[in-house]
XYZ file of C-alpha atoms in Angstrom:
427
model
C 6.103 -2.075 -22.969
C 2.622 -0.816 -22.068
C 2.613 -3.541 -18.612
C -1.083 -3.932 -16.526
C -0.502 -5.904 -12.883
C -3.795 -7.578 -12.244
C -4.317 -9.305 -8.961
C -7.318 -12.029 -8.679
C -7.837 -13.242 -5.158
C -8.904 -16.749 -3.785
C -12.431 -16.644 -4.702
C -11.159 -15.712 -8.370
C -8.908 -18.662 -8.577
C -11.009 -21.542 -6.758
C -12.684 -23.288 -9.701
C -13.000 -24.001 -13.203
C -15.804 -21.335 -13.990
C -14.342 -18.407 -12.027
C -10.676 -19.054 -13.492
C -12.344 -18.639 -17.076
C -13.506 -15.313 -16.229
C -9.757 -14.403 -15.534
C -8.814 -15.614 -18.494
C -11.024 -13.568 -20.151
C -9.945 -10.379 -18.018
C -6.044 -11.427 -18.905
C -7.515 -11.539 -22.850
C -9.218 -8.099 -22.371
C -5.528 -6.700 -21.130
C -3.992 -8.456 -23.968
C -6.350 -6.943 -26.576
C -6.174 -3.022 -25.648
C -2.228 -4.031 -26.070
C -1.015 -4.354 -22.569
C 1.383 -6.738 -21.383
C -0.451 -8.580 -18.287
C 0.953 -9.982 -15.094
C -1.245 -11.931 -13.280
C -0.678 -12.165 -9.327
C -2.824 -14.746 -8.040
C -3.706 -15.838 -4.153
C -4.330 -19.488 -2.686
C -7.877 -21.085 -4.082
C -10.584 -21.105 -2.109
C -11.164 -20.152 1.392
C -10.655 -22.119 4.698
C -11.670 -25.657 4.139
C -11.011 -25.631 0.542
C -8.631 -28.039 -0.257
C -5.796 -25.635 -1.116
C -6.786 -22.580 0.495
C -3.909 -20.983 2.635
C -5.889 -21.252 6.185
C -6.662 -24.873 5.189
C -2.832 -25.679 4.591
C -1.748 -23.889 7.575
C -4.427 -26.362 9.909
C -2.160 -29.203 8.430
C 0.453 -28.137 10.731
C -1.561 -26.824 13.627
C -3.530 -30.115 13.911
C -0.606 -31.608 14.962
C 0.901 -29.088 16.838
C -1.173 -25.974 17.714
C 1.973 -23.758 18.420
C 3.818 -24.970 15.420
C 7.031 -21.997 15.145
C 6.092 -19.339 12.056
C 8.810 -20.078 10.080
C 7.523 -23.774 9.507
C 4.114 -21.974 8.931
C 5.322 -19.878 6.626
C 6.979 -22.626 4.441
C 3.456 -24.476 4.506
C 1.271 -21.353 3.855
C 3.352 -20.081 1.187
C 2.906 -23.157 -0.947
C -1.085 -22.434 -1.809
C 0.133 -19.338 -3.492
C 2.299 -21.231 -5.773
C -0.422 -24.410 -6.121
C -2.761 -21.108 -7.643
C -0.113 -19.924 -10.248
C 0.746 -22.951 -11.764
C -3.239 -23.871 -12.606
C -3.539 -20.595 -13.352
C -0.441 -20.421 -15.625
C -2.181 -24.182 -17.223
C -5.471 -23.170 -17.423
C -3.928 -20.120 -19.686
C -1.864 -22.701 -21.731
C -5.490 -24.516 -21.923
C -7.170 -20.782 -23.778
C -3.592 -20.376 -25.901
C -2.024 -18.199 -24.161
C 1.566 -18.752 -23.327
C 2.204 -18.403 -19.443
C 4.508 -19.031 -17.334
C 4.607 -19.138 -13.281
C 6.666 -17.982 -10.651
C 7.023 -18.118 -6.828
C 7.220 -14.975 -5.420
C 10.588 -14.997 -4.681
C 11.639 -15.966 -8.556
C 9.396 -12.966 -9.497
C 12.321 -10.855 -7.077
C 10.484 -9.718 -4.176
C 12.949 -9.878 -1.202
C 11.624 -9.995 2.273
C 12.963 -8.825 5.501
C 12.705 -11.690 7.401
C 9.592 -11.460 9.899
C 7.293 -14.488 9.727
C 3.995 -13.958 9.148
C 4.458 -10.275 8.425
C 7.114 -10.028 6.188
C 7.877 -6.523 4.260
C 9.654 -6.299 0.906
C 12.620 -4.728 1.506
C 13.542 -5.066 -2.804
C 12.818 -6.331 -6.145
C 14.495 -7.005 -8.697
C 11.595 -8.216 -11.805
C 13.479 -8.717 -14.092
C 12.710 -12.374 -14.898
C 9.335 -10.971 -15.260
C 10.479 -8.436 -17.729
C 12.072 -10.950 -19.638
C 8.841 -13.066 -19.434
C 6.883 -10.412 -20.867
C 9.314 -9.559 -23.610
C 9.044 -13.127 -24.799
C 5.281 -12.655 -25.118
C 4.108 -14.683 -22.293
C 1.782 -13.669 -19.448
C 3.660 -14.032 -15.946
C 1.787 -15.558 -13.277
C 3.179 -14.588 -9.747
C 2.395 -16.160 -6.847
C 1.121 -13.621 -4.186
C 1.810 -13.481 -0.191
C 5.545 -14.613 -0.475
C 9.178 -13.640 -0.804
C 12.466 -14.889 0.407
C 14.891 -13.356 2.913
C 18.837 -12.599 1.621
C 19.668 -15.609 3.353
C 17.420 -18.006 1.940
C 13.794 -18.082 3.998
C 10.880 -17.774 2.952
C 8.410 -15.042 4.318
C 4.635 -14.786 4.236
C 3.580 -11.430 3.966
C 0.451 -11.128 6.141
C -3.461 -11.538 5.319
C -4.646 -9.933 2.052
C -0.758 -9.651 1.203
C -1.435 -10.975 -2.746
C -2.390 -7.148 -2.881
C 0.618 -5.599 -1.774
C 2.708 -8.199 -4.273
C 0.951 -6.348 -6.932
C 1.497 -3.135 -6.221
C 5.231 -3.790 -5.662
C 5.690 -5.363 -8.921
C 3.756 -2.478 -10.879
C 6.430 0.138 -9.091
C 9.165 -1.949 -10.033
C 7.716 -2.557 -13.497
C 6.552 0.789 -13.979
C 3.244 -0.797 -14.360
C 0.253 1.853 -15.750
C -2.183 0.211 -13.999
C -2.566 -1.967 -10.869
C -5.999 -4.160 -10.951
C -7.085 -5.333 -7.908
C -10.355 -8.416 -8.655
C -12.405 -9.436 -6.201
C -15.862 -10.621 -5.560
C -17.020 -7.063 -5.134
C -17.562 -4.254 -7.865
C -15.264 -1.541 -5.898
C -14.706 -0.082 -2.790
C -18.413 0.938 -1.102
C -19.738 3.975 0.460
C -20.485 1.659 3.842
C -20.528 -2.313 4.183
C -23.017 -3.598 1.810
C -23.681 -6.274 4.611
C -25.085 -3.547 6.878
C -26.635 -1.005 4.006
C -27.600 -2.848 1.457
C -28.186 1.012 -0.297
C -24.221 1.713 -0.096
C -22.864 2.841 -3.553
C -19.459 2.071 -4.877
C -17.213 4.860 -4.876
C -15.691 5.476 -8.463
C -12.500 7.417 -7.440
C -10.824 8.092 -4.251
C -7.496 9.508 -2.825
C -4.816 7.048 -1.640
C -5.507 8.945 2.192
C -9.062 8.345 1.803
C -8.507 4.389 1.145
C -5.834 4.300 3.654
C -7.936 5.437 6.221
C -11.439 3.510 5.247
C -9.223 0.116 5.428
C -7.844 0.670 8.690
C -11.142 1.745 10.067
C -12.633 -1.299 8.951
C -13.226 -1.340 5.211
C -11.484 -4.953 4.151
C -11.515 -4.991 0.371
C -7.724 -3.804 -0.010
C -4.703 -4.918 2.114
C -3.279 -1.649 4.012
C 0.322 -1.970 2.734
C -0.829 -2.257 -0.231
C -2.481 1.390 -0.288
C 0.252 2.926 0.913
C 3.011 1.553 -1.519
C 0.438 2.723 -3.816
C 0.316 6.504 -3.081
C 4.550 5.961 -2.561
C 5.131 5.170 -5.995
C 1.981 7.599 -7.335
C 0.575 3.899 -8.839
C -3.219 4.021 -10.571
C -4.950 1.542 -8.308
C -8.072 0.133 -9.642
C -10.468 -2.362 -7.282
C -13.106 -4.249 -9.634
C -15.352 -7.248 -9.604
C -14.001 -10.073 -11.607
C -17.006 -11.129 -13.073
C -19.287 -7.943 -13.423
C -18.719 -5.212 -16.179
C -18.172 -2.368 -14.319
C -15.400 0.433 -13.929
C -15.241 0.111 -10.289
C -13.215 2.276 -7.693
C -9.926 3.925 -9.155
C -7.381 4.668 -6.217
C -4.872 7.625 -7.102
C -3.581 11.220 -6.046
C -6.861 12.694 -7.446
C -5.793 13.944 -10.152
C -7.184 12.441 -13.639
C -4.285 11.829 -16.178
C -4.748 10.440 -19.635
C -4.235 6.489 -18.690
C -7.228 6.651 -16.394
C -9.384 9.022 -18.567
C -8.899 6.006 -21.228
C -9.768 3.597 -19.092
C -13.106 5.162 -18.409
C -12.618 6.935 -15.230
C -13.729 11.001 -15.017
C -13.459 13.386 -12.721
C -15.727 13.963 -10.164
C -15.874 17.036 -8.293
C -15.107 16.904 -4.312
C -17.779 16.121 -1.337
C -16.760 16.660 1.615
C -17.668 12.845 2.925
C -16.447 9.786 0.878
C -17.461 6.681 2.992
C -18.183 5.097 6.301
C -16.628 2.628 7.454
C -16.842 0.865 11.233
C -15.584 -1.934 13.212
C -17.134 -4.120 15.565
C -16.171 -6.320 18.924
C -14.390 -3.121 20.893
C -14.215 -2.775 24.634
C -13.550 1.027 26.222
C -10.862 0.612 28.854
C -11.486 3.982 31.337
C -8.018 3.907 33.921
C -7.932 6.341 36.899
C -5.134 7.486 38.794
C -5.136 9.387 42.269
C -3.075 11.483 40.939
C -0.820 12.202 37.878
C 2.270 9.450 37.660
C 3.979 9.778 34.525
C 6.421 6.847 35.015
C 3.253 4.447 35.709
C 1.611 6.134 33.167
C 4.706 4.956 30.673
C 4.806 1.792 32.326
C 1.342 0.818 31.340
C 1.634 1.926 27.574
C 4.907 0.051 27.397
C 3.390 -3.179 29.013
C 0.723 -3.035 26.980
C 2.558 -3.030 23.632
C 4.578 -6.089 25.348
C 1.767 -8.288 25.572
C 0.670 -7.417 21.728
C -1.991 -5.461 22.794
C -2.628 -2.628 20.023
C -4.611 0.441 21.436
C -7.511 2.920 19.820
C -9.236 5.822 20.515
C -6.521 7.459 23.020
C -7.288 9.976 25.211
C -4.993 11.035 28.122
C -5.429 13.234 30.857
C -3.258 13.494 34.124
C -5.493 11.574 36.195
C -7.162 9.423 33.514
C -6.900 7.649 30.667
C -9.392 6.071 28.266
C -8.457 4.182 25.288
C -10.121 1.254 23.334
C -9.086 -2.231 22.150
C -10.395 -5.435 20.379
C -12.454 -7.385 22.755
C -10.376 -10.337 22.195
C -7.443 -8.934 23.958
C -9.817 -8.109 26.961
C -7.916 -10.908 28.999
C -4.237 -10.204 28.243
C -5.343 -6.314 28.994
C -6.850 -7.373 32.220
C -3.766 -9.240 33.227
C -1.343 -6.796 32.415
C -3.378 -3.861 34.326
C -3.715 -6.398 37.403
C 0.034 -7.096 37.752
C 0.055 -3.346 37.491
C -1.744 -2.716 40.539
C -4.198 -0.068 38.783
C -7.498 -0.029 38.607
C -9.770 0.006 35.721
C -13.642 -0.233 34.401
C -14.471 -1.629 31.159
C -17.379 -1.077 28.637
C -17.946 -3.817 26.920
C -19.969 -4.474 23.488
C -19.048 -1.356 21.696
C -18.314 -0.463 17.888
C -16.107 2.367 16.077
C -17.829 4.121 13.156
C -15.743 6.525 11.355
C -16.824 9.336 8.927
C -14.175 10.060 5.897
C -13.591 12.309 3.024
C -10.566 14.389 1.728
C -12.923 16.733 1.568
C -13.697 17.649 4.844
C -9.987 19.374 5.653
C -10.720 22.698 6.622
C -14.320 22.594 6.560
C -16.026 24.120 9.931
C -18.840 22.358 10.714
C -18.548 18.775 9.998
C -18.463 17.322 13.792
C -21.386 19.110 14.497
C -23.195 17.501 12.106
C -22.294 14.125 12.749
C -23.407 15.158 16.477
C -26.522 16.200 15.798
C -27.037 13.495 13.066
C -26.472 10.749 15.888
C -28.526 12.259 19.077
C -31.508 13.136 17.060
C -31.518 9.139 16.452
C -30.708 8.777 19.639
C -27.281 7.105 19.623
C -24.693 7.685 22.232
C -21.582 8.730 21.391
C -18.964 7.476 23.953
C -15.837 8.218 22.601
C -14.416 10.382 19.736
C -11.148 10.839 17.996
C -10.247 12.367 14.342
C -7.034 13.338 11.679
C -7.435 15.917 9.018
C -9.660 13.525 7.031
C -11.785 11.295 9.111
C -14.092 11.253 12.464
C -14.188 8.016 14.208
C -17.059 7.943 17.162
C -16.981 4.763 19.821
C -20.909 3.490 20.175
C -22.847 0.621 21.246
C -22.167 -2.247 19.042
C -26.621 -2.224 19.172
C -26.199 1.252 17.715
C -23.939 0.334 15.118
C -26.295 -0.549 12.214
C -28.184 2.508 12.809
C -25.490 5.026 12.836
C -23.952 3.801 9.924
C -27.385 4.659 7.974
C -27.698 7.474 9.747
C -24.623 8.672 8.805
C -24.635 7.772 5.298
C -28.090 9.011 4.840
C -27.473 12.742 6.220
C -24.188 13.175 3.867
C -26.168 11.739 0.811
C -23.844 8.902 0.109
C -25.823 7.082 -1.504
C -26.525 9.222 -4.250
C -23.870 9.938 -6.745
C -24.628 13.095 -8.243
C -22.590 15.896 -5.898
C -24.862 19.130 -6.868
C -28.253 16.332 -6.121
C -26.609 15.178 -3.200
C -25.143 17.396 -0.752
C -27.177 20.168 -0.946
C -26.921 20.563 3.160
C -23.948 22.222 2.858
C -25.297 24.583 0.401
C -28.230 25.090 2.635
C -25.584 25.863 5.597
C -23.555 28.437 3.435
C -20.442 25.728 3.931
C -17.611 25.465 1.213
C -17.974 22.482 -0.654
C -14.400 21.590 -2.192
């Protein structure tokens, strides 16, 4: 069987009009000779009657500290409702379909309420459904532990459901339909000139989503990379090819789907995260025991730290602004003096093509300095450079770096002439 997994988010199942667009996409898959599996999210967003946040509030309004087990029980209902409604919509359109919960689709989870991981997938019921000529409509975001406890996979978990089913069914393609045309070179809300990226590697997509892009659930990209699945992010309603995420090596399937290989550019995209604070801790003298206790205590308080710079007498790192009260309490309890730089943001330059290319940091620093944008801290990997800046400079920093690396121009040879002028190798 030629299987395709198509994931439809909450905005794609919210009302009758958009559900008709879902039917059209499934018809296209059937016409192309595919056996479609449709993975659906709960209908709409917070405030809509069947959205996950709305359903969750039914319990939290009664008892704000409702146990996570009970919250998972109520939250997983939204996707089941969406699956049944979508199956009924397909039947109305003359397409045979069958709805499945996540656990009926074979997803076994690890028991971590609210943020579960799928530890096994046995999709035999889905396979039989497809062999019988029906479209399988699966409730995303959920699974069942071996001892019968319902788990949810965290916000965005329907993406992960789609990828896991794609791997288990050996699908040719996993499509994530959303309300944008694909993954852009920068956040279009900040930079309207941002361009949809036609193709990127798994590593670039992972880095973009972890550094602030919210288009895909991060574990979904990691799993697609693990199983070497072709993953496409595209618009439900607009006819565009979207963004293809794979190893970077074109195969016959991706060529047939309209994706063509493009030369590797040095920088692929710009990601950002706002509402960040920087903490600076000064020790009078090196104290390894206190240093260990510091980081263990922050972890114990559930505080994730980033942009970490560790020196014998100084520790510098960033946290989300919402975590500052908890972090302050931890540091005060340990008797550690610290200073806080509030109202910060992080901007990250990401590209597989910068590996082994000298001078990228120099270009980034020069571009920001020329615009008077101060850099408070940096961190890097082999495919990314992250910079801490002041929050009021964020929009200008994104625009400056986007323009400097000519990301608004799709043609590499026309757009990345800076590197040729500087006698740098573009891979």
